[in-house]
């Protein structure tokens, strides 16, 4: 009998090609072990609330009131909610079509998101960068990933269209490029230069791709880096933008970790601010799409699925096309739009809940900073492990220098060496990481990615447990030399 | 200078081909008029809360508590929330990884949705159909549309893959098939047979497509129909399933309006129930994916973006592929997952909030039933308008028989005749509809789609305003004959 439409043999080949290690073999095995009753520390995804981070109180109060607006008519509402949360809820409820308070969360919004929230996003960008931003060029999305996917789908026409992606990279990019049938053009970040980006590498990558007949159409940067944690300097961003201008590439700026900065030398700078600062012709020509989210920062509201993208130098006809396709799935979810509004337009000194908001958000950020340090130091104390400091984002990406015997054992087990190592780590300690091969790495070098998100008080024990496993692993497969390394 | 990556000339041609009239020219013009201060009645999208339908109280209470779980520790919580809402909130908060109450909405869930909610969906399907359902084959989604798009993307390999779609159809299908580069294979519903589906038409459509070299892989049914409002009989569903079996087609069952039934002769029957009832080999062979949502029914929670799909006879390797691709965007939004749980596992007699829940939901459904009748009767009272009764769903799809002079005037204005008519209607009355050409219709016949959702008390005025416009329009373009019609 012929295979049926949804038998594996019949499926879209691009779907089959997609790889997404963050929820791949390691995650599936960890889920199994959890079902069997083993305690698992899920550090595979940047999912702060799942690891014990409490949400900020104020935005949750506001969104709860928007979900249950009838509470606003209850004389007891003031017993459970502060006055500024009530006022903010009324502010968002008033944004709805026709002024029907209850409909704000229950109705589809405009497919680009509520105009009022998009205006708040534009004001935030203007305050952050010092250049005006147009709400008509800001689209709200169900998380940043959905926005990235839509833009890549808009750009990619077929396999001869290429997109420059950093290696190592967050596998959303490789997955989406596979799904839409394009070609990933890798450029390597330099581990020995603290994961810095060398424009000469970019030139080489583009030249090689063109030689293969690929039209390179766009470049992705992740700043701060995922999984690599580096922050791009202004000089580096200028070089990248100039390169995009010279080579006629659109720049996709994944800036979802812009609030997660753990050093003072390189504060976050948006690609847009740097571009605007460069003046014409570049500031008028380079096409840039920037992405942000409510899932990261000190918010960590991953489950809400809220994000936005902002378009710079994108012609109106293209914006219309993007709007049209966004309309097919009607609208991003409305509660997350309100979270986005609250994130970009936070409480101000003098507001009743301000002190609490600052205490909570500072507490989270300072703890992340300490944890970034604890993790880097912990990894560097382990045998055959070296790790750059996490300057930003939420991840540590240590290099694991594997002995030849371990690589042989991996081969025998039919596993990539770092998958082999991470599986052993999972079985021994319950720590669920993602092998470096899921992000890309230079040939013959191995890594793992872990989030810095486990609770601070558990961190010493986790790192001790990691060290014990690693050092025993290295002992077990000890050898005279020939270790994997740069 | 060469066009840039995001200039219109450079975009993915499939993106440009997408058409989505529900938010097309008419909607954009209506939005403009609204900005200018004109009162617009948005009947273009099935968006009940935007037209004044109040949300059900109980689910909003539960989700508000899940958003603000710290309220559960407040001694005053009982003043604002009933005990059963508190208990339900605790039920969903307990579903989270690690039992961390606050994380349920703030953390990514499993990419398929929370296991506990998927179990509730499976139990609902089992109660509804009388056959067991497996939670592992149920995926929660950000609204039904996202699920439909994912399945079509999984099926379609390229332009020689075809999908049978009813005409008229909800344009999600045509839009998604364009976006993924497949071929739409139309089959016509028979207006004179109350939009019934004739299997002979199906055979003809498949034969024609095969003649053109298209591999027909799947068939879409929308039951109850959108925009056509018909309910499929058991006999008809059996014919369709047998046809899919014979022709080796996967069946995609859009059943989002299953709660919206306005007559008693043909209650809703799921494709799955009918398939299971047919027994082997069919019940073991026919591949079926069924879609549902929290956006319709008496819930109307469009802005939450919650849906699910259930897979029948889909092999595990395919399910793994679908899981993998779902993982790339991490997880559906969590608040809507809770709405889905609440929808499929509603209050029972004896629960404190039961009476209120029944009063609210019955009130909505009975009013929709009355409005379906008012609208059909209203349209049929107009000159040159004929309209089948809305048996289910949320739409009325009257045929407008246009005089030749009106068609000439449309041509002169550069508009499709029904777009011309709908624009005139919008300008004259503020009623924002969607032209039939956005859904597909037979050559030379014209329709419009309107929702039956305007508030019941406003309905007489709206229908009077429509009639006045229509009858004057027909007067203005009066002619001796040659009107468009079947």
XYZ file of C-alpha atoms in Angstrom, chain A residues 152 155-156 160-166 173 177 182-187 209 214-220 249-250 252:
29
model
C 12.884 34.361 8.047
C 13.082 36.489 3.426
C 13.814 32.919 2.337
C 19.867 29.269 -2.760
C 18.968 31.987 -0.241
C 21.413 32.056 2.639
C 21.337 33.545 6.132
C 24.523 34.217 8.114
C 24.183 32.696 11.559
C 26.755 32.692 14.351
C 17.845 29.937 13.660
C 16.102 28.107 8.125
C 16.921 28.051 3.033
C 20.666 27.680 3.558
C 22.446 28.429 6.796
C 25.732 30.242 6.224
C 27.798 29.850 9.390
C 30.248 32.370 10.799
C 28.661 30.834 0.278
C 24.136 31.066 -2.519
C 22.670 34.561 -2.340
C 23.375 35.713 1.189
C 20.384 37.832 2.152
C 20.566 38.391 5.875
C 22.710 38.119 8.971
C 21.699 37.154 12.474
C 22.354 42.114 3.987
C 19.373 42.616 6.249
C 18.250 40.426 12.348
